[in-house]
């Protein structure tokens, strides 16, 4: 490679070497990849930035609250950017940061195989990890974090800057019988191990929740030979994320796999003595159960900061006032004394790239990227968060679902390309004349291409889709064409991607309108200089597809 190298992300951070062992990770059946992808920057013949270590002369302390992908990405980025102060990660988990997204896909995988970094990594780069520690208070006046490591042992950590990335806690069902044995939520390896222990062939397993955690758990249990039933408030799976049209295709898939679907249903109570043996629905129907897994989403872990006041000013509540990694004061007043307070992951809200609407997205990739951006801001580099949301799911060993973008208000305006009956299709979620999100089923390269086209502001208009002038192949070719432009990475060009696009006239859904395609703006033309390598979330047996002038070494990067 002459002057260029590939920078590789594996979910949370760049790997130490492009040719690392098992770079794709493993999923539920050793086929589903982790959500990592090749990133768009280039480097001068260097796969990974040199990472600094702590210097005794640097007295700064950066505290990272939480042990998930956001904190780990922040820690790694701080060292990559030359920070030589003390980095202290405080986590309530007994483990080092691990790949949580694999839990629902591989219930019985040992935690040792889920670790995102070996213990030696933290020692090599002087990253302290305080485990089994629960944060009890964050005092922004004294700049102290109070935490407990046992029933009576309380500790205090003074910080110069702090990142709140404490993730979420699974929602529980507060109905009669909810405290019985064999009713689980899934958040930790210990939770997964308990569920896996009961997941024997013929066991009657009930899953409550029809979104990603619930569906992935149902898939894992069905593959183990369990009799599985899913109870959900939605009429079809993934309705709140993918909409009814796409969700209906997954409902048919559940039926083919022998999983019962009880839509528009709620749990009235759990039956049993010490352990659950049945679930009673609101309509009175009773489902026999040997175990129940509740996958009803998470609540942000923010109790230790909610209602925090500074000189009588409520500076934030439930992280709704977070922007670009820094909290802003309510009522338009600046909270200058809290410039050293940052947030990332499930606990924080941020302005969406195109709309400016404040959103909170509970995706692994988003958390990881926010951790990186937060670290840059902690170092005073003031970077906005412009990553396009991206997540994936693998179901029943033969379904690859990818979703890019954010379009909660556009779920009923969907343009579908492909074969829905055979579960090979692309769904474009539209608002006015813009494509706000894309879901793909067994069409992985298209999702990755759309992620980059969205980032560049180069997605086609809705009218083009309706007229049939744009399809998956056109999107892939468009990205290939864009990647041929010279490499330019100055900050001015990069910032153009975050500028809101002008409002467009709504497309008539009764008939397609023929309209002239607007020429690219100067800013959009400048964006063509960003170099990109497309990686379709590689799985064993598939062929990597590259777009861009990347020099790939012998045997490629997938050893």
Coordinates of C-alpha atoms in Angstrom, one line a residue:
X1 CA 0.0 0.0 0.0
X2 CA 1.5 3.3 -1.1
X3 CA 0.5 6.0 1.3
X4 CA -2.8 4.5 2.2
X5 CA -4.2 2.0 4.5
X6 CA -7.6 0.8 5.6
X7 CA -8.9 1.9 8.9
X8 CA -11.2 -0.8 10.3
X9 CA -13.9 -0.4 12.9
X10 CA -15.1 -3.4 14.9
X11 CA -18.2 -2.0 16.6
X12 CA -16.5 0.2 19.1
X13 CA -13.0 1.2 17.9
X14 CA -10.3 0.6 15.4
X15 CA -8.6 -2.8 15.8
X16 CA -4.9 -2.8 16.6
X17 CA -4.1 -4.4 13.2
X18 CA -6.0 -4.7 9.9
X19 CA -5.2 -8.4 9.8
X20 CA -6.3 -9.2 13.3
X21 CA -7.6 -12.6 14.3
X22 CA -11.3 -13.3 13.5
X23 CA -11.9 -9.7 12.4
X24 CA -15.6 -10.2 11.7
X25 CA -16.6 -11.5 15.0
X26 CA -19.2 -14.1 15.5
X27 CA -23.0 -14.0 16.0
X28 CA -25.7 -16.3 17.0
X29 CA -24.6 -19.2 14.9
X30 CA -21.1 -18.2 14.0
X31 CA -22.4 -16.5 10.9
X32 CA -23.7 -13.2 11.9
X33 CA -21.1 -10.5 11.9
X34 CA -20.5 -7.9 14.5
X35 CA -21.6 -4.4 13.4
X36 CA -18.2 -3.2 12.3
X37 CA -17.4 -1.6 9.0
X38 CA -14.6 0.1 7.1
X39 CA -14.5 3.8 7.8
X40 CA -14.1 6.5 5.3
X41 CA -10.9 8.3 6.4
X42 CA -7.5 7.4 4.9
X43 CA -4.2 7.3 6.7
X44 CA -0.6 7.8 5.8
X45 CA 0.5 4.1 5.6
X46 CA -0.7 3.6 9.2
X47 CA -3.6 1.3 10.1
X48 CA -3.9 2.6 13.7
X49 CA -2.9 5.9 15.3
X50 CA -0.2 5.5 17.9
X51 CA -1.8 5.4 21.3
X52 CA -0.3 7.4 24.2
X53 CA 0.1 6.3 27.7
X54 CA -0.3 8.1 31.0
X55 CA 2.5 10.5 32.1
X56 CA 3.0 11.2 35.8
X57 CA 3.4 14.9 35.0
X58 CA -0.1 15.1 33.6
X59 CA -2.5 15.5 36.5
X60 CA -5.7 15.6 34.6
X61 CA -8.4 13.0 35.3
X62 CA -11.1 12.0 32.8
X63 CA -13.8 9.9 34.3
X64 CA -15.9 7.6 32.0
X65 CA -19.1 6.4 33.7
X66 CA -20.3 3.2 32.2
X67 CA -18.5 0.1 30.7
X68 CA -20.1 -0.1 27.3
X69 CA -19.1 0.7 23.7
X70 CA -19.3 4.5 24.3
X71 CA -16.9 4.5 27.2
X72 CA -14.5 2.2 25.5
X73 CA -14.5 4.1 22.3
X74 CA -14.0 7.3 24.3
X75 CA -11.0 5.8 26.2
X76 CA -9.4 4.5 23.0
X77 CA -9.9 7.8 21.2
X78 CA -8.5 9.8 24.1
X79 CA -5.3 7.8 23.9
X80 CA -5.2 7.9 20.1
X81 CA -5.4 11.7 20.3
X82 CA -2.5 11.9 22.6
X83 CA -4.2 12.4 26.0
X84 CA -1.6 11.5 28.7
X85 CA -3.7 12.1 31.8
X86 CA -5.5 9.5 33.9
X87 CA -8.5 7.7 32.4
X88 CA -10.8 6.0 34.8
X89 CA -13.8 3.9 33.6
X90 CA -16.4 3.1 36.3
X91 CA -18.8 0.3 35.5
X92 CA -21.3 -1.7 37.6
X93 CA -20.5 -4.8 35.6
X94 CA -18.0 -7.4 36.9
X95 CA -16.6 -7.7 33.3
X96 CA -14.5 -5.7 31.1
X97 CA -16.4 -4.1 28.2
X98 CA -18.0 -6.8 26.0
X99 CA -20.1 -7.2 22.9
X100 CA -23.6 -6.9 24.4
X101 CA -25.4 -7.2 21.0
X102 CA -24.3 -10.9 20.8
X103 CA -26.2 -11.9 24.0
X104 CA -29.6 -12.2 22.3
X105 CA -28.1 -13.9 19.3
X106 CA -25.9 -16.4 21.1
X107 CA -27.3 -17.0 24.6
X108 CA -24.7 -19.6 25.6
X109 CA -21.6 -17.8 24.4
X110 CA -19.1 -17.4 27.3
X111 CA -18.2 -13.9 28.2
X112 CA -14.5 -14.5 27.5
X113 CA -15.5 -14.7 23.8
X114 CA -17.5 -11.5 24.0
X115 CA -14.8 -9.2 25.3
X116 CA -14.1 -6.2 23.1
X117 CA -10.5 -5.9 24.3
X118 CA -8.3 -8.2 26.3
X119 CA -7.2 -7.2 29.8
X120 CA -3.7 -6.5 28.5
X121 CA -5.1 -3.7 26.4
X122 CA -6.2 -1.7 29.4
X123 CA -2.8 -2.3 31.1
X124 CA -0.8 -1.4 28.1
X125 CA -2.5 2.0 27.6
X126 CA -3.1 2.8 31.3
X127 CA -6.9 2.7 31.2
X128 CA -8.2 2.0 34.7
X129 CA -11.4 0.0 34.9
X130 CA -13.2 0.0 38.3
X131 CA -15.7 -2.9 38.1
X132 CA -18.7 -3.8 40.3
X133 CA -19.1 -0.1 41.0
X134 CA -22.4 1.8 41.1
X135 CA -22.4 5.5 40.7
X136 CA -24.6 7.1 43.4
X137 CA -24.0 10.8 42.8
X138 CA -22.4 13.2 40.3
X139 CA -21.5 16.5 41.9
X140 CA -20.7 19.0 39.2
X141 CA -19.8 21.8 41.7
X142 CA -17.0 19.8 43.4
X143 CA -16.4 17.8 40.3
X144 CA -16.6 14.5 42.2
X145 CA -18.1 11.2 41.3
X146 CA -19.4 9.2 44.2
X147 CA -19.7 5.4 43.8
X148 CA -20.2 2.3 45.8
X149 CA -18.1 -0.9 45.3
X150 CA -19.9 -2.9 48.0
X151 CA -22.7 -2.8 50.5
X152 CA -20.9 -0.3 52.7
X153 CA -17.8 0.7 50.7
X154 CA -18.2 4.2 49.2
X155 CA -15.6 5.9 47.1
X156 CA -15.1 9.3 45.6
X157 CA -13.3 10.2 42.4
X158 CA -12.4 13.8 41.6
X159 CA -12.4 14.5 37.8
X160 CA -11.5 17.3 35.4
X161 CA -13.9 16.1 32.8
X162 CA -16.6 13.4 32.9
X163 CA -18.4 11.3 30.3
X164 CA -21.8 9.9 31.3
X165 CA -22.3 6.7 29.3
X166 CA -24.2 4.6 31.8
X167 CA -26.5 2.9 29.3
X168 CA -29.9 1.5 30.2
X169 CA -31.7 -0.8 32.4
X170 CA -34.3 -3.3 30.9
X171 CA -37.9 -2.4 31.5
X172 CA -39.8 -4.8 33.7
X173 CA -43.4 -5.8 33.7
X174 CA -45.1 -4.7 37.0
X175 CA -48.0 -7.1 36.9
X176 CA -49.1 -9.7 39.4
X177 CA -46.6 -12.6 39.6
X178 CA -43.7 -10.7 38.0
X179 CA -41.4 -11.5 40.9
X180 CA -41.6 -15.3 40.3
X181 CA -38.7 -17.4 39.3
X182 CA -37.8 -18.0 35.6
X183 CA -39.0 -14.6 34.5
X184 CA -36.0 -12.9 32.9
X185 CA -34.8 -9.7 31.3
X186 CA -31.7 -9.8 29.1
X187 CA -28.8 -7.3 29.6
X188 CA -25.8 -9.2 30.9
X189 CA -24.0 -12.5 30.2
X190 CA -25.3 -13.8 33.5
X191 CA -28.9 -13.2 32.2
X192 CA -28.1 -15.0 29.0
X193 CA -26.6 -18.0 30.8
X194 CA -29.7 -18.4 32.9
X195 CA -32.0 -18.3 29.9
X196 CA -29.8 -20.7 28.0
X197 CA -29.8 -23.2 30.9
X198 CA -33.6 -23.5 30.6
X199 CA -33.7 -23.4 26.8
X200 CA -34.0 -27.2 26.2
X201 CA -35.9 -28.9 23.3
X202 CA -39.6 -28.9 23.9
X203 CA -39.5 -26.3 26.7
X204 CA -42.3 -23.7 26.4
X205 CA -40.7 -20.3 26.3
X206 CA -42.6 -17.0 26.2
X207 CA -41.0 -13.9 24.9
X208 CA -42.7 -10.5 25.8
X209 CA -41.8 -7.8 23.2
X210 CA -41.9 -7.7 19.4
X211 CA -38.9 -5.6 18.6
X212 CA -35.2 -6.5 18.2
X213 CA -34.3 -8.0 21.6
X214 CA -37.5 -10.0 21.7
X215 CA -37.3 -11.2 18.1
X216 CA -33.6 -12.2 18.4
X217 CA -34.3 -14.1 21.6
X218 CA -37.2 -15.9 20.0
X219 CA -35.0 -16.8 17.1
X220 CA -32.3 -18.2 19.4
X221 CA -34.8 -20.2 21.4
X222 CA -36.5 -21.6 18.3
X223 CA -33.1 -22.8 17.0
X224 CA -32.6 -24.7 20.3
X225 CA -35.8 -26.6 19.7
X226 CA -38.0 -24.7 22.2
X227 CA -41.7 -24.1 21.7
X228 CA -41.7 -20.3 21.4
X229 CA -44.5 -17.8 21.6
X230 CA -44.1 -14.0 21.3
X231 CA -46.5 -11.6 23.1
X232 CA -46.4 -8.0 21.8
X233 CA -48.5 -4.8 21.8
X234 CA -47.8 -4.3 18.2
X235 CA -49.8 -6.0 15.5
X236 CA -46.7 -7.3 13.7
X237 CA -43.0 -7.7 14.6
X238 CA -40.8 -4.6 14.4
X239 CA -43.8 -2.4 13.8
X240 CA -42.5 0.6 15.7
X241 CA -39.2 0.5 13.9
X242 CA -39.9 -0.9 10.4
X243 CA -43.6 -0.3 10.1
X244 CA -46.6 -2.6 9.4
X245 CA -45.7 -3.4 5.8
X246 CA -42.3 -4.7 6.5
X247 CA -43.3 -6.1 9.8
X248 CA -45.9 -8.3 8.1
X249 CA -43.2 -10.1 6.2
X250 CA -41.5 -11.0 9.5
X251 CA -44.8 -12.2 10.9
X252 CA -45.0 -14.7 8.0
X253 CA -41.4 -15.8 8.7
X254 CA -42.2 -16.4 12.4
X255 CA -45.1 -18.7 11.3
X256 CA -42.8 -20.6 9.0
X257 CA -40.3 -21.1 11.8
X258 CA -43.0 -22.4 14.2
X259 CA -43.0 -19.4 16.5
X260 CA -46.5 -18.3 17.6
X261 CA -47.2 -14.6 17.4
X262 CA -49.7 -12.9 19.8
X263 CA -50.0 -9.4 18.5
X264 CA -52.0 -6.5 20.0
X265 CA -51.8 -8.4 23.3
X266 CA -50.7 -7.5 26.8
X267 CA -49.8 -9.5 29.8
X268 CA -52.4 -9.4 32.6
X269 CA -50.5 -11.6 35.1
X270 CA -48.1 -14.4 35.5
X271 CA -49.3 -17.7 36.9
X272 CA -47.4 -20.2 39.1
X273 CA -46.3 -20.8 42.6
X274 CA -42.6 -20.1 43.2
X275 CA -41.8 -20.4 39.5
X276 CA -43.9 -19.2 36.5
X277 CA -45.9 -21.8 34.7
X278 CA -48.3 -19.7 32.7
X279 CA -48.9 -16.2 31.2
X280 CA -52.5 -14.8 31.2
X281 CA -53.3 -12.2 28.6
X282 CA -55.7 -9.3 28.9
X283 CA -58.3 -11.3 26.9
X284 CA -58.1 -14.1 29.4
X285 CA -56.2 -16.6 27.3
X286 CA -53.5 -18.5 29.2
X287 CA -50.3 -19.6 27.6
X288 CA -48.3 -22.4 29.3
X289 CA -44.7 -21.3 30.1
X290 CA -41.6 -22.9 31.5
X291 CA -39.8 -19.5 31.4
X292 CA -40.5 -16.0 30.2
X293 CA -38.1 -13.5 28.7
X294 CA -39.1 -9.8 28.8
X295 CA -37.7 -7.7 26.0
X296 CA -39.6 -4.5 26.3
X297 CA -36.8 -1.9 25.8
X298 CA -34.6 -0.1 28.3
X299 CA -34.7 3.0 30.5
X300 CA -31.7 5.3 30.6
X301 CA -29.6 4.9 33.7
X302 CA -29.7 8.6 34.8
X303 CA -31.1 8.5 38.3
X304 CA -27.8 9.8 39.8
X305 CA -28.0 13.0 37.6
X306 CA -31.6 13.7 37.0
X307 CA -32.7 17.0 38.7
X308 CA -29.1 18.0 39.3
X309 CA -29.1 21.7 39.9
X310 CA -26.3 24.3 39.7
X311 CA -26.8 27.6 41.5
X312 CA -30.5 27.0 41.5
X313 CA -30.6 26.3 37.7
X314 CA -31.9 23.0 36.5
X315 CA -29.3 22.3 33.8
X316 CA -30.7 19.2 32.3
X317 CA -33.4 16.6 32.8
X318 CA -33.1 13.1 31.3
X319 CA -30.4 14.4 29.0
X320 CA -32.8 16.1 26.6
X321 CA -30.6 19.2 26.5
X322 CA -27.5 17.5 25.3
X323 CA -26.0 18.7 22.0
X324 CA -22.7 17.8 20.3
X325 CA -21.5 16.0 23.4
X326 CA -22.0 19.0 25.7
X327 CA -25.0 19.8 27.9
X328 CA -26.8 23.1 27.4
X329 CA -28.8 24.8 30.1
X330 CA -32.6 24.9 30.1
X331 CA -34.4 28.2 29.5
X332 CA -31.7 29.3 27.1
X333 CA -29.1 30.0 29.8
X334 CA -25.6 28.7 29.5
X335 CA -24.3 26.3 32.1
X336 CA -20.7 27.4 31.9
X337 CA -19.7 25.4 35.0
X338 CA -20.8 22.2 33.3
X339 CA -18.6 22.5 30.2
X340 CA -16.7 19.5 31.6
X341 CA -19.8 17.3 31.4
X342 CA -20.4 15.1 28.4
X343 CA -22.7 12.2 27.4
X344 CA -22.9 9.3 25.0
X345 CA -24.9 6.2 24.3
X346 CA -28.4 5.3 25.5
X347 CA -28.6 8.2 28.0
X348 CA -28.1 11.1 25.6
X349 CA -30.2 12.9 23.0
X350 CA -28.8 14.7 20.1
X351 CA -30.0 16.7 17.0
X352 CA -30.5 14.4 14.0
X353 CA -28.2 15.2 11.1
X354 CA -30.8 16.3 8.5
X355 CA -33.7 17.5 10.5
X356 CA -32.2 18.9 13.7
X357 CA -34.9 17.1 15.7
X358 CA -33.6 15.9 19.0
X359 CA -33.5 12.1 19.2
X360 CA -32.3 9.4 21.5
X361 CA -31.3 6.2 19.7
X362 CA -30.4 3.0 21.5
X363 CA -28.1 1.5 18.9
X364 CA -24.7 0.0 19.5
X365 CA -23.0 1.7 16.6
X366 CA -24.5 5.1 17.6
X367 CA -23.1 4.7 21.1
X368 CA -19.7 3.7 19.8
X369 CA -19.5 6.7 17.5
X370 CA -20.8 9.1 20.1
X371 CA -18.1 7.9 22.5
X372 CA -15.5 8.9 19.9
X373 CA -17.1 12.3 19.3
X374 CA -17.4 12.9 23.0
X375 CA -13.7 12.1 23.5
X376 CA -12.8 14.7 20.8
X377 CA -15.0 17.3 22.6
X378 CA -13.5 16.4 25.9
X379 CA -10.1 17.4 24.4
X380 CA -11.5 20.7 23.2
X381 CA -11.8 19.8 19.5
X382 CA -15.5 20.6 19.3
X383 CA -16.7 18.1 16.8
X384 CA -20.5 17.6 16.1
X385 CA -22.1 14.2 16.0
X386 CA -22.9 13.5 12.3
X387 CA -23.0 9.7 12.1
X388 CA -25.9 8.1 10.3
X389 CA -27.7 5.6 12.7
X390 CA -27.0 2.0 11.7
X391 CA -28.0 -1.3 13.2
X392 CA -28.3 -4.9 12.2
X393 CA -30.0 -8.1 13.3
X394 CA -29.7 -11.8 12.4
X395 CA -32.7 -14.1 12.7
X396 CA -33.2 -17.9 12.2
X397 CA -29.8 -18.4 10.6
X398 CA -30.9 -17.1 7.2
X399 CA -32.1 -13.5 7.6
X400 CA -29.8 -10.5 7.6
X401 CA -31.6 -7.3 8.6
X402 CA -29.9 -4.0 8.3
X403 CA -31.3 -0.5 9.0
X404 CA -29.8 2.8 8.3
X405 CA -31.2 6.3 9.1
X406 CA -33.9 7.5 11.4
X407 CA -37.6 7.9 10.3
X408 CA -40.1 7.3 13.1
X409 CA -42.7 9.5 11.4
X410 CA -42.3 7.9 7.9
X411 CA -43.1 4.2 8.7
X412 CA -46.3 4.3 6.7
X413 CA -44.7 5.8 3.6
X414 CA -42.6 3.0 2.3
X415 CA -41.3 2.1 -1.1
X416 CA -40.3 -1.6 -1.3
X417 CA -37.9 -3.0 -3.9
X418 CA -37.3 -6.7 -4.3
X419 CA -39.0 -10.0 -3.3
X420 CA -40.8 -9.7 0.0
X421 CA -42.2 -13.2 -0.1
X422 CA -38.6 -14.6 -0.3
X423 CA -37.3 -12.1 2.3
X424 CA -34.9 -10.4 -0.1
X425 CA -35.9 -6.8 -0.4
X426 CA -35.1 -3.1 0.4
X427 CA -37.5 -0.7 2.1
X428 CA -37.1 3.0 1.6
X429 CA -38.8 5.2 4.3
X430 CA -39.7 8.5 2.9
X431 CA -40.8 11.9 4.1
X432 CA -41.7 14.6 1.6
X433 CA -39.3 14.0 -1.2
X434 CA -36.4 12.6 1.0
X435 CA -35.4 9.1 1.9
X436 CA -35.0 9.2 5.6
X437 CA -34.1 5.6 6.3
X438 CA -33.5 2.3 4.5
X439 CA -34.1 -1.3 5.7
X440 CA -32.6 -4.2 3.9
X441 CA -33.3 -7.9 4.2
X442 CA -30.5 -10.1 2.8
X443 CA -29.3 -7.1 0.8
X444 CA -26.4 -6.1 3.0
X445 CA -24.2 -4.0 0.6
X446 CA -27.1 -1.7 -0.2
X447 CA -27.5 -0.8 3.5
X448 CA -23.9 0.1 3.8
X449 CA -23.9 2.1 0.6
X450 CA -27.0 4.0 1.8
X451 CA -25.3 4.8 5.1
X452 CA -22.5 6.6 3.2
X453 CA -24.8 8.3 0.7
X454 CA -26.9 9.6 3.6
X455 CA -23.8 10.9 5.3
X456 CA -22.8 12.8 2.1
X457 CA -26.3 14.0 1.4
X458 CA -26.3 12.1 -1.9
X459 CA -29.4 9.9 -1.5
X460 CA -31.8 10.0 -4.4
X461 CA -35.1 11.7 -4.2
X462 CA -38.4 9.9 -3.7
X463 CA -39.6 10.8 -7.1
X464 CA -36.7 8.9 -8.7
X465 CA -37.6 5.7 -6.8
X466 CA -41.3 6.1 -7.8
X467 CA -40.4 6.5 -11.5
X468 CA -38.0 3.6 -11.4
X469 CA -34.9 5.5 -12.4
X470 CA -33.1 4.5 -9.2
X471 CA -32.8 1.1 -7.7
X472 CA -30.2 -0.9 -5.6
X473 CA -27.7 -1.2 -8.4
X474 CA -27.9 2.5 -9.2
X475 CA -27.2 3.3 -5.5
X476 CA -24.2 1.0 -5.5
X477 CA -22.9 2.5 -8.7
X478 CA -23.5 6.0 -7.4
X479 CA -21.2 5.3 -4.5
X480 CA -18.6 3.8 -6.7
X481 CA -18.7 6.9 -8.9
X482 CA -18.4 9.2 -5.9
X483 CA -15.4 7.3 -4.5
X484 CA -13.4 8.0 -7.6
X485 CA -13.0 11.7 -6.7
X486 CA -9.7 12.9 -5.2
X487 CA -9.2 12.6 -1.5
X488 CA -10.0 15.8 0.4
X489 CA -10.6 15.8 4.2
X490 CA -10.4 19.4 5.4
X491 CA -12.8 20.2 8.1
X492 CA -14.7 22.7 6.0
X493 CA -15.7 20.1 3.5
X494 CA -16.6 17.6 6.3
X495 CA -18.8 20.1 8.0
X496 CA -20.9 20.5 4.8
X497 CA -22.4 17.1 5.4
X498 CA -24.0 18.3 8.6
X499 CA -25.8 21.2 7.0
X500 CA -29.6 20.7 6.7
X501 CA -30.8 20.3 3.2
X502 CA -33.3 22.8 1.9
X503 CA -37.0 22.0 2.4
X504 CA -38.4 20.1 -0.6
X505 CA -41.9 20.0 -2.0
X506 CA -43.8 16.9 -0.9
X507 CA -44.2 14.1 -3.5
X508 CA -47.7 13.4 -4.6
X509 CA -48.4 9.8 -3.6
X510 CA -51.3 9.5 -6.0
X511 CA -49.0 9.9 -9.0
X512 CA -45.3 10.2 -9.6
X513 CA -44.1 13.7 -10.6
X514 CA -41.5 14.1 -13.2
X515 CA -39.1 16.8 -12.1
X516 CA -35.6 18.0 -13.0
X517 CA -32.9 16.8 -10.7
X518 CA -31.2 19.7 -8.9
X519 CA -27.5 20.1 -9.6
X520 CA -25.1 19.5 -6.7
X521 CA -24.4 22.5 -4.5
X522 CA -20.8 23.6 -4.1
X523 CA -20.7 22.1 -0.6
X524 CA -22.1 18.8 -1.9
X525 CA -19.5 18.7 -4.7
X526 CA -16.8 19.3 -2.1
X527 CA -18.0 16.2 -0.3
X528 CA -17.1 14.0 -3.2
X529 CA -13.5 14.3 -2.0
X530 CA -14.1 11.9 0.9
X531 CA -12.7 8.5 0.1
X532 CA -14.8 5.5 1.1
X533 CA -14.4 1.7 1.1
X534 CA -17.7 -0.2 1.1
X535 CA -17.8 -3.3 3.2
X536 CA -21.2 -5.1 3.2
X537 CA -21.0 -6.4 6.8
X538 CA -19.1 -9.4 5.6
X539 CA -20.2 -12.9 6.5
X540 CA -18.2 -16.1 5.8
X541 CA -18.7 -17.3 2.3
X542 CA -19.6 -13.8 0.9
X543 CA -17.4 -11.7 -1.3
X544 CA -16.3 -8.3 -0.1
X545 CA -17.2 -5.4 -2.3
X546 CA -14.9 -2.4 -2.4
X547 CA -15.6 1.0 -3.9
X548 CA -12.8 3.5 -3.9
X549 CA -9.1 3.5 -4.7
X550 CA -8.2 1.1 -1.9
X551 CA -5.1 -1.0 -2.3
X552 CA -6.0 -4.4 -0.7
X553 CA -3.0 -6.5 0.4
X554 CA -2.6 -10.1 -0.5
X555 CA -5.5 -12.3 0.8
X556 CA -7.5 -9.2 1.5
X557 CA -8.3 -8.0 4.9
X558 CA -10.5 -10.9 6.0
X559 CA -8.0 -13.5 7.2

